[in-house]
Coordinates of C-alpha atoms in Angstrom, one line a residue:
M213 CA -68.0 104.2 -19.7
A214 CA -68.9 102.3 -16.6
S215 CA -66.1 101.7 -14.1
E216 CA -66.4 97.9 -14.4
E217 CA -65.8 98.1 -18.1
K218 CA -62.8 100.4 -17.6
N219 CA -61.1 97.9 -15.3
V220 CA -61.6 95.0 -17.7
S221 CA -60.2 97.2 -20.5
N222 CA -57.1 98.0 -18.5
E223 CA -56.5 94.3 -17.7
N224 CA -56.9 93.1 -21.3
Y225 CA -55.1 95.8 -23.2
G226 CA -51.7 94.2 -24.0
A227 CA -49.7 93.0 -27.0
D228 CA -52.1 90.1 -27.6
Q229 CA -54.9 92.5 -28.3
I230 CA -53.0 94.1 -31.2
T231 CA -54.5 92.6 -34.4
V232 CA -52.6 92.8 -37.7
L233 CA -53.8 93.5 -41.2
K234 CA -50.5 93.8 -43.1
G235 CA -49.3 96.2 -45.8
L236 CA -47.7 99.6 -45.6
E237 CA -45.6 99.9 -48.8
A238 CA -48.3 101.5 -51.0
V239 CA -48.8 104.5 -48.6
R240 CA -45.9 106.6 -49.8
K241 CA -46.6 105.7 -53.5
R242 CA -50.3 106.7 -53.3
P243 CA -50.7 108.9 -50.2
G244 CA -54.0 110.4 -51.5
M245 CA -55.7 107.1 -51.1
Y246 CA -55.0 107.1 -47.4
I247 CA -55.3 110.7 -46.3
G248 CA -57.4 112.3 -49.1
S249 CA -54.8 114.6 -50.6
T250 CA -51.3 115.9 -50.3
G251 CA -52.5 119.4 -49.9
L252 CA -53.4 121.2 -46.7
R253 CA -56.4 118.9 -46.0
G254 CA -54.2 115.8 -46.0
L255 CA -51.5 117.6 -44.0
H256 CA -53.9 118.4 -41.2
H257 CA -55.4 114.8 -41.4
L258 CA -52.0 113.6 -40.0
I259 CA -52.7 115.4 -36.7
Y260 CA -56.3 114.1 -36.6
E261 CA -55.3 110.5 -37.1
V262 CA -53.0 110.6 -34.0
V263 CA -55.5 112.6 -32.0
D264 CA -58.2 110.1 -32.8
N265 CA -56.1 107.4 -31.2
S266 CA -55.9 109.5 -28.0
V267 CA -59.7 110.2 -28.1
D268 CA -60.3 106.4 -28.4
E269 CA -58.3 106.1 -25.2
A270 CA -60.8 108.6 -23.6
L271 CA -63.8 106.6 -25.0
A272 CA -62.3 103.5 -23.3
G273 CA -62.1 105.4 -20.0
R274 CA -58.3 105.6 -19.9
C275 CA -57.5 109.2 -20.9
S276 CA -58.6 112.6 -19.6
K277 CA -56.2 115.0 -21.3
I278 CA -54.7 115.4 -24.8
T279 CA -52.1 118.0 -25.7
V280 CA -51.3 119.0 -29.3
T281 CA -48.2 121.2 -29.8
I282 CA -47.1 122.7 -33.1
H283 CA -43.4 123.4 -33.0
P284 CA -41.6 126.2 -34.8
N285 CA -40.3 123.8 -37.5
N286 CA -43.8 122.6 -38.2
S287 CA -43.2 119.3 -36.4
V288 CA -46.1 118.3 -34.1
S289 CA -46.4 116.5 -30.8
I290 CA -49.6 114.8 -29.6
E291 CA -49.5 113.6 -26.0
D292 CA -52.1 111.9 -23.9
N293 CA -52.4 110.4 -20.4
G294 CA -53.9 107.1 -21.5
A295 CA -52.6 103.6 -20.8
G296 CA -49.7 103.9 -23.3
I297 CA -49.3 101.8 -26.4
P298 CA -48.2 98.3 -25.4
V299 CA -44.4 97.7 -25.8
D300 CA -44.1 93.9 -25.0
I301 CA -43.4 91.4 -27.8
H302 CA -46.2 90.6 -30.2
K303 CA -46.7 86.8 -30.3
V304 CA -47.4 86.7 -34.1
E305 CA -45.0 89.4 -35.3
G306 CA -42.1 88.7 -32.9
V307 CA -41.4 92.4 -32.4
S308 CA -42.6 95.1 -29.9
A309 CA -46.4 95.8 -30.2
L310 CA -45.4 99.5 -30.4
E311 CA -43.4 98.7 -33.6
V312 CA -46.4 96.7 -35.0
V313 CA -48.7 99.6 -34.4
M314 CA -46.3 102.2 -35.9
T315 CA -45.2 100.2 -39.0
M316 CA -48.1 98.0 -40.1
L317 CA -51.2 99.3 -41.8
H318 CA -54.5 98.5 -39.9
A319 CA -52.7 97.2 -36.8
G320 CA -54.2 98.3 -33.5
G321 CA -56.4 97.5 -30.5
K322 CA -59.5 98.8 -32.4
F323 CA -60.1 95.5 -34.0
D324 CA -60.5 93.8 -30.6
K325 CA -63.8 94.7 -29.0
K326 CA -62.5 93.8 -25.5
S327 CA -60.0 96.7 -25.6
Y328 CA -62.1 99.4 -27.4
K329 CA -65.9 99.1 -27.3
V330 CA -66.3 101.9 -29.9
S331 CA -63.7 103.7 -31.9
G332 CA -63.5 106.8 -34.1
G333 CA -60.2 105.6 -35.5
L334 CA -62.0 102.8 -37.4
H335 CA -62.9 105.4 -40.0
G336 CA -59.3 106.4 -40.3
V337 CA -56.2 104.7 -41.4
G338 CA -54.0 104.6 -38.3
V339 CA -50.8 106.1 -37.0
S340 CA -48.8 103.9 -39.3
V341 CA -49.8 106.0 -42.2
V342 CA -48.7 109.2 -40.3
N343 CA -45.4 107.4 -39.7
A344 CA -45.0 106.4 -43.4
L345 CA -45.7 110.0 -44.6
S346 CA -43.3 111.7 -42.0
E347 CA -39.7 112.6 -42.6
W348 CA -39.2 111.4 -39.0
L349 CA -41.4 110.3 -36.1
V350 CA -40.6 109.6 -32.5
A351 CA -42.9 107.5 -30.4
E352 CA -42.6 107.8 -26.6
V353 CA -44.6 105.6 -24.3
S354 CA -44.9 105.9 -20.5
R355 CA -46.0 102.6 -19.1
D356 CA -45.2 100.2 -16.2
G357 CA -43.0 102.9 -14.6
Q358 CA -40.7 103.2 -17.6
V359 CA -40.4 105.6 -20.5
Y360 CA -39.9 103.7 -23.8
Q361 CA -38.9 105.3 -27.1
Q362 CA -38.5 104.4 -30.7
R363 CA -37.6 106.5 -33.7
Y364 CA -38.6 106.1 -37.3
Q365 CA -37.6 107.7 -40.7
R366 CA -40.2 107.6 -43.4
G367 CA -41.9 104.7 -41.7
V368 CA -38.7 102.6 -41.2
K369 CA -37.5 102.0 -37.6
Q370 CA -34.1 103.5 -36.7
N371 CA -33.6 101.7 -33.5
E372 CA -35.2 99.0 -31.2
V373 CA -37.6 100.1 -28.5
T374 CA -35.4 101.6 -25.8
V375 CA -35.9 102.5 -22.2
V376 CA -34.9 106.2 -21.8
G377 CA -36.2 107.0 -18.3
K378 CA -38.5 106.3 -15.4
T379 CA -41.9 107.7 -14.7
R380 CA -45.0 107.5 -12.6
K381 CA -47.2 108.6 -15.5
T382 CA -48.8 106.6 -18.3
G383 CA -49.5 107.7 -21.8
T384 CA -48.3 108.1 -25.3
K385 CA -46.5 111.0 -27.0
I386 CA -46.1 111.0 -30.8
T387 CA -43.9 113.7 -32.4
F388 CA -43.5 113.8 -36.2
L389 CA -42.4 116.1 -39.0
P390 CA -44.4 115.7 -42.2
D391 CA -42.4 114.7 -45.3
R392 CA -41.7 117.7 -47.6
D393 CA -41.3 115.2 -50.4
I394 CA -45.0 114.2 -50.0
F395 CA -46.8 117.4 -49.0
E396 CA -47.2 120.6 -51.0
S397 CA -46.8 122.7 -47.9
L398 CA -45.8 121.9 -44.3
E399 CA -47.5 125.1 -42.9
F400 CA -50.2 124.0 -40.4
N401 CA -53.2 126.3 -40.0
Y402 CA -54.0 127.1 -36.3
D403 CA -57.7 127.8 -36.8
T404 CA -58.3 124.6 -38.8
I405 CA -56.8 122.5 -36.0
A406 CA -58.5 124.5 -33.3
N407 CA -61.9 124.0 -34.8
R408 CA -61.5 120.2 -34.9
L409 CA -60.1 120.0 -31.4
R410 CA -62.9 122.2 -30.1
E411 CA -65.4 119.9 -31.8
L412 CA -63.9 116.8 -30.2
A413 CA -64.0 118.4 -26.8
F414 CA -67.7 119.2 -27.2
L415 CA -68.4 115.6 -28.3
N416 CA -66.5 114.1 -25.4
A417 CA -67.8 115.8 -22.2
G418 CA -65.1 116.5 -19.6
L419 CA -62.1 115.6 -21.9
E420 CA -59.5 118.3 -21.8
I421 CA -57.7 119.1 -25.1
V422 CA -54.9 121.7 -25.1
L423 CA -53.6 123.3 -28.3
I424 CA -50.2 125.0 -28.2
D425 CA -48.7 126.8 -31.2
E426 CA -45.1 127.7 -30.5
R427 CA -44.8 129.5 -33.8
L428 CA -47.5 132.0 -32.7
N429 CA -46.9 131.9 -29.0
K430 CA -50.5 131.0 -28.7
S431 CA -52.5 128.4 -26.8
E432 CA -56.1 127.4 -26.0
T433 CA -57.7 124.8 -23.7
Y434 CA -61.0 123.1 -24.6
K435 CA -63.0 121.3 -21.9
Y436 CA -66.8 121.3 -21.7
K437 CA -68.5 119.6 -18.8
G438 CA -71.8 120.2 -20.7
G439 CA -70.7 118.3 -23.7
L440 CA -73.3 118.5 -26.5
K441 CA -75.3 121.0 -24.5
S442 CA -72.3 123.4 -24.6
F443 CA -71.9 122.6 -28.3
V444 CA -75.5 123.8 -29.0
T445 CA -74.9 126.9 -27.0
Y446 CA -71.7 127.6 -29.0
L447 CA -73.5 127.1 -32.3
D448 CA -76.4 129.4 -31.2
E449 CA -74.1 132.3 -30.3
G450 CA -75.7 135.2 -32.2
R451 CA -79.2 133.8 -32.1
K452 CA -82.0 134.3 -29.6
P453 CA -83.2 131.0 -28.0
L454 CA -86.9 130.3 -27.7
H455 CA -86.2 128.4 -24.4
K456 CA -83.2 128.9 -22.1
K457 CA -82.6 125.3 -21.2
V458 CA -81.0 123.1 -23.9
I459 CA -83.0 119.8 -24.3
H460 CA -80.7 116.9 -23.6
I461 CA -81.5 113.3 -24.5
Q462 CA -79.3 110.3 -23.8
G463 CA -79.8 106.5 -23.9
E464 CA -78.3 103.2 -24.9
K465 CA -79.9 100.2 -26.6
D466 CA -78.3 97.1 -28.3
D467 CA -74.8 98.5 -27.7
V468 CA -75.7 101.7 -29.6
V469 CA -75.2 104.9 -27.4
V470 CA -77.3 107.9 -28.4
E471 CA -76.9 111.4 -27.3
V472 CA -78.8 114.4 -28.6
A473 CA -78.9 118.1 -27.6
L474 CA -81.3 120.6 -29.2
Q475 CA -82.6 124.1 -28.8
Y476 CA -85.0 126.2 -30.8
N477 CA -84.1 129.9 -31.7
D478 CA -85.8 132.8 -33.5
S479 CA -84.0 132.1 -36.8
Y480 CA -85.7 130.5 -39.8
L481 CA -83.0 127.9 -40.5
E482 CA -82.3 124.3 -39.5
N483 CA -78.8 123.6 -38.2
V484 CA -78.3 120.0 -37.2
F485 CA -74.9 118.3 -37.1
S486 CA -74.5 114.6 -36.7
Y487 CA -71.6 112.4 -35.6
V488 CA -70.8 108.7 -35.3
N489 CA -67.9 107.7 -33.0
N490 CA -66.7 111.4 -33.2
I491 CA -66.8 111.4 -37.1
N492 CA -68.8 114.2 -38.6
T493 CA -71.4 112.5 -40.8
H494 CA -71.9 115.4 -43.3
E495 CA -74.3 113.3 -45.4
G496 CA -76.4 112.2 -42.5
G497 CA -77.6 108.6 -42.5
S498 CA -79.8 106.3 -40.4
H499 CA -79.2 108.1 -37.1
V500 CA -80.4 111.5 -38.6
A501 CA -83.4 109.8 -40.3
G502 CA -84.4 108.4 -36.8
F503 CA -83.9 111.8 -35.2
R504 CA -86.0 113.6 -37.8
S505 CA -88.8 111.0 -37.8
A506 CA -89.0 111.1 -34.0
L507 CA -89.0 114.9 -33.8
T508 CA -91.9 115.3 -36.3
R509 CA -94.0 112.6 -34.7
T510 CA -93.4 113.7 -31.1
I511 CA -94.2 117.3 -31.7
N512 CA -97.3 116.5 -33.7
D513 CA -98.5 114.1 -31.0
Y514 CA -97.9 116.7 -28.3
A515 CA -99.8 119.4 -30.3
R516 CA -102.8 117.1 -30.8
K517 CA -102.8 115.9 -27.2
N518 CA -102.8 119.4 -25.9
N519 CA -105.3 120.8 -28.5
L520 CA -102.8 123.2 -30.0
F521 CA -104.1 122.6 -33.6
K522 CA -107.1 124.6 -34.8
K523 CA -108.3 121.6 -36.9
S524 CA -108.1 117.9 -36.0
S525 CA -106.8 117.2 -39.4
E526 CA -103.9 119.7 -39.1
S527 CA -100.4 118.5 -38.9
L528 CA -96.8 119.8 -39.2
S529 CA -94.3 118.6 -41.8
G530 CA -90.7 117.8 -41.0
S531 CA -89.4 121.1 -42.3
D532 CA -91.9 122.9 -40.2
V533 CA -90.7 121.4 -36.9
R534 CA -87.1 121.9 -37.8
E535 CA -87.3 125.7 -38.5
G536 CA -85.1 127.5 -36.0
L537 CA -83.7 124.2 -34.7
T538 CA -80.1 123.8 -33.7
G539 CA -79.2 120.3 -32.8
V540 CA -76.3 117.9 -32.4
I541 CA -76.7 114.1 -32.7
S542 CA -73.9 111.9 -31.5
T543 CA -74.0 108.1 -31.7
R544 CA -71.5 105.5 -30.7
V545 CA -71.8 102.3 -32.8
M546 CA -69.6 99.3 -32.4
E547 CA -69.3 98.5 -36.1
P548 CA -70.3 101.5 -38.2
Q549 CA -70.9 101.1 -41.9
F550 CA -70.3 104.3 -43.8
E551 CA -71.5 105.0 -47.3
G552 CA -72.2 108.0 -49.6
Q553 CA -69.8 109.9 -51.8
T554 CA -67.5 111.0 -49.0
K555 CA -68.0 107.9 -46.8
T556 CA -69.7 110.1 -44.2
K557 CA -73.2 108.7 -44.3
L558 CA -74.1 106.1 -41.7
G559 CA -75.6 103.0 -43.3
N560 CA -76.5 100.8 -40.2
S561 CA -80.2 100.4 -40.6
E562 CA -80.8 99.3 -37.1
V563 CA -79.6 102.6 -35.7
K564 CA -82.6 104.5 -37.1
G565 CA -85.1 102.6 -34.9
I566 CA -82.9 102.9 -31.8
V567 CA -82.5 106.7 -32.2
E568 CA -86.2 107.0 -32.9
S569 CA -87.2 105.0 -29.9
I570 CA -85.0 106.9 -27.4
M571 CA -86.0 110.3 -28.9
N572 CA -89.8 109.6 -28.9
E573 CA -89.7 108.6 -25.3
Q574 CA -87.4 111.3 -23.8
L575 CA -88.5 114.2 -25.9
G576 CA -92.2 113.4 -25.3
L577 CA -91.5 113.3 -21.6
F578 CA -89.6 116.6 -21.7
L579 CA -92.4 118.4 -23.5
E580 CA -95.0 117.1 -21.0
E581 CA -92.9 118.4 -18.1
N582 CA -92.1 121.7 -19.8
P583 CA -95.5 122.8 -21.3
A584 CA -94.3 126.4 -21.9
V585 CA -91.5 125.2 -24.0
G586 CA -93.7 122.7 -25.8
K587 CA -96.2 125.4 -26.7
A588 CA -93.5 127.8 -27.9
I589 CA -92.1 125.1 -30.2
V590 CA -95.5 124.2 -31.7
E591 CA -96.3 127.9 -32.3
K592 CA -93.0 128.4 -34.0
S593 CA -93.7 125.3 -36.2
L594 CA -97.2 126.5 -37.1
S595 CA -95.7 129.9 -38.1
A596 CA -93.2 128.0 -40.3
A597 CA -96.1 126.0 -41.9
R598 CA -97.8 129.2 -42.9
A599 CA -94.6 130.7 -44.2
R600 CA -94.0 127.4 -46.1
E601 CA -97.3 127.8 -48.0
A602 CA -96.4 131.5 -48.7
A603 CA -93.0 130.4 -50.0
R604 CA -94.6 127.7 -52.2
K605 CA -96.7 130.4 -53.9
A606 CA -93.7 132.7 -54.2
R607 CA -91.6 129.8 -55.8
E608 CA -94.4 129.3 -58.3
L609 CA -94.3 133.0 -59.2
V610 CA -90.5 132.8 -59.7
R611 CA -90.8 129.6 -61.8
R612 CA -93.5 131.2 -64.0
K613 CA -91.1 134.0 -64.7
S614 CA -88.1 131.7 -65.1
A615 CA -86.5 130.5 -68.3
L616 CA -87.7 127.0 -67.8
E617 CA -91.3 128.1 -67.9
S618 CA -91.4 131.2 -70.2
G619 CA -88.3 130.9 -72.2
S620 CA -87.1 134.4 -71.1
L621 CA -84.2 135.0 -68.7
P622 CA -83.8 138.2 -66.6
G623 CA -83.5 141.3 -68.8
K624 CA -80.3 142.5 -67.2
L625 CA -78.6 139.1 -67.7
A626 CA -76.1 139.0 -70.6
D627 CA -76.1 135.3 -71.2
C628 CA -73.4 133.3 -73.0
S629 CA -74.1 131.7 -76.4
I630 CA -73.2 128.1 -75.7
N631 CA -75.5 126.0 -73.5
E632 CA -73.2 123.4 -72.0
P633 CA -73.2 124.1 -68.3
E634 CA -69.7 122.6 -67.6
L635 CA -68.3 125.2 -70.1
C636 CA -70.3 128.2 -69.0
E637 CA -69.5 130.8 -66.3
L638 CA -71.8 133.3 -64.6
Y639 CA -70.2 136.5 -63.2
L640 CA -72.3 138.2 -60.4
V641 CA -71.0 141.7 -60.7
E642 CA -71.4 144.6 -58.3
G643 CA -73.0 147.6 -59.9
D644 CA -74.2 148.6 -63.4
S645 CA -70.9 150.3 -64.2
A646 CA -68.7 147.3 -63.6
G647 CA -71.4 145.2 -65.2
G648 CA -71.2 147.3 -68.4
S649 CA -67.4 146.8 -68.5
A650 CA -67.7 143.1 -67.9
K651 CA -70.3 142.7 -70.7
Q652 CA -68.0 144.4 -73.2
G653 CA -64.8 142.7 -72.1
R654 CA -66.0 139.1 -71.6
D655 CA -65.8 136.1 -73.9
R656 CA -69.5 136.0 -75.1
R657 CA -69.4 132.3 -75.9
M658 CA -68.9 131.1 -72.4
Q659 CA -69.2 134.0 -70.0
A660 CA -72.5 135.4 -68.7
I661 CA -72.8 138.6 -66.8
L662 CA -75.4 139.5 -64.2
P663 CA -75.1 143.0 -62.7
L664 CA -76.4 143.3 -59.1
R665 CA -77.8 146.6 -57.9
G666 CA -76.8 147.4 -54.3
K667 CA -76.8 144.9 -51.4
I668 CA -79.0 141.9 -51.5
L669 CA -81.2 140.9 -48.5
N670 CA -79.5 139.4 -45.5
V671 CA -81.0 136.0 -45.6
E672 CA -79.9 135.2 -42.1
K673 CA -82.7 137.4 -40.8
A674 CA -85.6 136.4 -43.2
R675 CA -87.9 133.6 -44.0
L676 CA -87.9 132.0 -47.5
N677 CA -91.1 133.8 -48.5
K678 CA -89.6 137.2 -47.8
I679 CA -86.3 136.2 -49.5
L680 CA -88.3 135.3 -52.6
G681 CA -89.8 138.8 -52.6
N682 CA -86.3 140.3 -53.0
E683 CA -85.8 141.3 -56.7
E684 CA -82.1 140.7 -56.8
I685 CA -82.3 137.3 -55.3
R686 CA -85.2 136.3 -57.6
T687 CA -83.0 137.3 -60.5
I688 CA -80.1 135.1 -59.3
I689 CA -82.5 132.2 -58.8
T690 CA -84.0 132.6 -62.3
A691 CA -80.6 132.9 -63.9
L692 CA -79.3 129.8 -62.2
G693 CA -82.4 127.8 -63.0
A694 CA -82.1 125.3 -60.2
G695 CA -84.7 126.4 -57.6
I696 CA -84.0 127.4 -54.0
G697 CA -84.0 125.9 -50.5
N698 CA -84.5 122.4 -49.2
S699 CA -84.2 119.8 -52.0
E700 CA -87.0 117.8 -50.4
D701 CA -89.5 120.6 -51.0
E702 CA -91.3 121.2 -54.2
G703 CA -89.3 123.8 -56.2
G704 CA -86.3 123.1 -53.9
F705 CA -82.7 123.5 -55.0
N706 CA -81.4 120.8 -57.4
V707 CA -77.8 121.3 -58.4
E708 CA -78.2 119.1 -61.5
N709 CA -80.2 121.9 -63.1
V710 CA -77.7 124.7 -62.6
R711 CA -77.0 126.4 -65.9
Y712 CA -73.4 127.3 -65.3
G713 CA -70.4 125.2 -64.2
K714 CA -68.8 128.2 -62.4
I715 CA -70.6 131.0 -60.5
I716 CA -68.0 133.8 -59.9
I717 CA -68.7 136.6 -57.4
M718 CA -66.9 139.8 -58.6
T719 CA -67.1 142.8 -56.2
D720 CA -65.1 145.9 -55.5
A721 CA -62.0 145.6 -53.3
D722 CA -63.5 147.8 -50.6
V723 CA -65.7 147.5 -47.5
D724 CA -69.0 147.7 -49.5
G725 CA -67.7 145.0 -51.9
A726 CA -66.7 142.8 -49.0
H727 CA -70.1 143.2 -47.5
I728 CA -71.9 142.3 -50.7
R729 CA -69.7 139.3 -51.1
T730 CA -70.5 138.1 -47.6
L731 CA -74.3 138.6 -48.2
L732 CA -74.0 136.5 -51.4
L733 CA -71.9 133.8 -49.7
T734 CA -74.5 133.7 -46.8
F735 CA -77.3 133.3 -49.4
F736 CA -75.6 130.5 -51.3
Y737 CA -74.5 128.7 -48.1
R738 CA -78.0 128.7 -46.5
Y739 CA -80.1 128.1 -49.6
M740 CA -77.9 126.5 -52.3
R741 CA -75.3 124.8 -50.2
E742 CA -74.5 122.2 -52.8
L743 CA -73.0 124.9 -55.0
V744 CA -70.4 125.3 -52.2
E745 CA -70.0 121.6 -51.4
K746 CA -69.5 120.6 -55.1
G747 CA -67.2 123.4 -56.0
Y748 CA -69.3 125.6 -58.3
L749 CA -68.7 128.9 -56.4
Y750 CA -65.7 131.1 -56.9
I751 CA -64.5 134.6 -55.9
A752 CA -62.8 136.8 -58.6
Q753 CA -59.6 138.5 -57.6
P754 CA -59.4 141.9 -59.3
P755 CA -56.2 143.9 -58.9
L756 CA -55.8 146.5 -56.3
Y757 CA -53.1 148.6 -58.0
L758 CA -51.9 149.5 -61.5
I759 CA -48.2 150.5 -61.5
K760 CA -47.2 152.5 -64.6
S761 CA -43.8 153.7 -65.8
G762 CA -43.8 154.8 -69.4
R763 CA -45.4 152.1 -71.5
E764 CA -44.8 149.5 -68.8
E765 CA -47.9 148.4 -66.8
I766 CA -47.9 145.9 -64.0
Y767 CA -50.9 145.0 -61.9
A768 CA -50.6 144.2 -58.1
Y769 CA -53.3 142.2 -56.4
N770 CA -52.5 143.1 -52.8
E771 CA -50.3 145.4 -50.7
A772 CA -47.4 142.9 -50.4
E773 CA -47.3 142.3 -54.1
K774 CA -47.2 146.1 -54.8
D775 CA -44.3 146.5 -52.4
R776 CA -42.4 143.6 -53.9
I777 CA -42.9 145.0 -57.5
L778 CA -41.7 148.4 -56.5
A779 CA -38.6 147.0 -54.8
E780 CA -37.7 144.6 -57.5
K781 CA -38.7 146.5 -60.7
F782 CA -38.5 150.1 -59.8
P783 CA -35.7 150.5 -57.3
N784 CA -34.5 153.7 -58.7
K785 CA -37.7 155.1 -60.2
T786 CA -40.9 156.5 -58.9
P787 CA -43.7 155.0 -61.1
G788 CA -47.3 156.1 -61.2
I789 CA -49.5 154.1 -58.9
Q790 CA -53.3 153.9 -59.4
R791 CA -55.4 152.3 -56.7
Y792 CA -58.6 150.8 -57.9
K793 CA -61.5 151.6 -55.6
G794 CA -64.0 149.9 -57.9
L795 CA -64.3 147.5 -60.8
G796 CA -66.0 150.3 -62.8
E797 CA -62.7 152.2 -62.9
M798 CA -61.3 149.6 -65.3
N799 CA -62.0 149.7 -69.0
P800 CA -63.3 146.4 -70.6
D801 CA -59.8 145.4 -71.8
Q802 CA -58.2 145.9 -68.4
L803 CA -61.0 143.9 -66.7
W804 CA -60.7 141.1 -69.2
K805 CA -56.9 141.0 -68.9
T806 CA -56.7 141.1 -65.1
T807 CA -59.8 139.4 -63.8
M808 CA -61.8 137.5 -66.5
D809 CA -59.3 135.9 -69.0
P810 CA -59.2 132.1 -68.0
E811 CA -55.6 132.1 -69.2
T812 CA -54.3 134.8 -66.9
R813 CA -56.9 135.4 -64.1
T814 CA -56.8 134.2 -60.5
I815 CA -60.1 133.0 -59.1
L816 CA -60.5 131.5 -55.6
R817 CA -62.8 128.4 -55.2
V818 CA -65.1 128.7 -52.2
E819 CA -64.6 125.4 -50.2
L820 CA -66.5 124.1 -47.2
E821 CA -63.7 122.8 -44.9
D822 CA -65.7 122.9 -41.7
A823 CA -69.5 123.1 -41.8
V824 CA -69.8 123.7 -38.0
E825 CA -67.4 126.7 -38.1
A826 CA -69.0 128.1 -41.3
D827 CA -72.4 128.0 -39.6
H828 CA -71.1 129.6 -36.5
I829 CA -69.3 132.4 -38.4
F830 CA -72.3 133.2 -40.6
T831 CA -74.6 133.3 -37.6
V832 CA -72.3 135.6 -35.6
L833 CA -71.5 138.0 -38.5
M834 CA -75.0 138.1 -40.1
G835 CA -77.3 137.5 -37.1
D836 CA -79.1 139.9 -34.8
E837 CA -76.9 139.7 -31.7
V838 CA -74.4 142.6 -31.5
E839 CA -72.1 141.3 -28.7
P840 CA -71.0 138.0 -30.3
R841 CA -70.2 140.0 -33.6
K842 CA -68.2 142.6 -31.6
K843 CA -66.3 139.9 -29.8
F844 CA -65.6 138.0 -33.1
I845 CA -64.2 141.2 -34.7
Q846 CA -62.1 142.2 -31.7
E847 CA -60.5 138.7 -31.4
R848 CA -59.5 138.9 -35.1
A849 CA -58.6 142.6 -35.3
K850 CA -54.8 141.8 -35.3
E851 CA -55.3 139.5 -38.4
V852 CA -56.6 142.4 -40.6
R853 CA -53.9 143.3 -43.1
N854 CA -55.7 145.9 -45.2
L855 CA -58.6 148.0 -43.8
D856 CA -60.3 150.2 -46.4
I857 CA -61.9 153.3 -44.8

């Protein structure tokens, strides 16, 4: 923000700028409507709501540091050095503006364009909802040389705004304890919070965000002067860049601020993340459409102008120019309109043209000034075009062999008898031995079994045409019947055609089994991502131990459960303990009883909580670079509970 705007904002931000849209009573009755769920996602959303307010202070040029502290009792403090929430009397409501903000839904300075030009909080529901869903909350404001405080209980004030001290600082500190009557668990996850705070620090260059967890005696500080350029470097850890310098584009038009950072690497995947006012727009929207259109047009224009095509009629498609691209698009829009299933798709049509215009001009200029980079990008894209044609032919071959075309499924697939996808399950089983037990033990009406031989190809290191040459992957594609890859391409993945409502990965509980599971997860995430996003993908939980004493048999699914069973049920006995190294060691009845019976089994749904972090982890673990993988494992070595060697 320009310094002139900053001064105007400071002058105008008082009680009169707090606009009220009333109504808080429904929040406690229907919390899911306001924070998504009362599970862990909703619990963490409380922190994000308060942090978003502090980030909005940073966007307005009034805040440079935010500190988030998780206390031992799972209460949380969020403190910033912004201007501080106004505490003077609100003319309309007749109470302190602080009380208005804390107790009335949709009350805040975000509705007044003079105080906040853009706001991420517009997408959220405000700190009043956090207050309503907290057992208690304390708001502390440093402003005008005084420290003001007000305490609330389940959204109801317990005292008037009180002066509790003097200060030379300014800012707001919110401390709250989530209500155990509302939430299923109060246990905050450090990594979940860290990932979001890191993301916000990348998106707001120079903003310092500190995370302190007093439960773990652990803290981290996130501050990136490079902003989006640093973000791309982080995302590309584990990949080899085609050009060292991250391309950075920035501009503003009609009150829309556009910032883009991009870098090409030697991978075969597109990894582009988009944001509007710091909100991750998972479903894309007009800003992404403008970015893609400009990228394709500019690279084609550059190639023609510099005679890099063999034929004058040659051109590159959008998927060609995006192969091996890592990019972040961040836009700031005064009045964003969100649409889509999860309200994370930008609908403002005017933004497309603005992004396109700024991209065309600045990317074209960059390529002209950096011809070596321009040539490398075009050569990479031409290679992708050739591979795309090879993949098209390989897809056709897979389709010809598929059930849709020839009426025959893979020979080793033991299919289920009913054909209603929502009732059907497909087990991807490690090895023929376990596959045999699973085929005998299953419910043949609704459970299909596909045994996999060995480890599938690591798709992180291969193009689609090579992936389609792998027999095990071809078998999976044919069994699922929904194509593979980009849904925009012919033969691309279409989740509506999937033949099973659940796809369950069932591997051994050892190192090899974990590796096969990771390879499969990487494949599904990269080429059938909607299976993950829409909740089709599960991981079976076979037992690790069988504890026997006479006729009594008890299964334990982990070390802790085994120890508990021994202590509680066999305090004075020494029962026999069998450790299962593989699924093939179980007979069909045991496998059914422990792992496949819908009435008694435990299966874990694979959920995509954080696409940015998922991309980063898959790249580090499955990519070519050794050092990032080594660092990742060393940092998490203390978290390993059971190492099978």
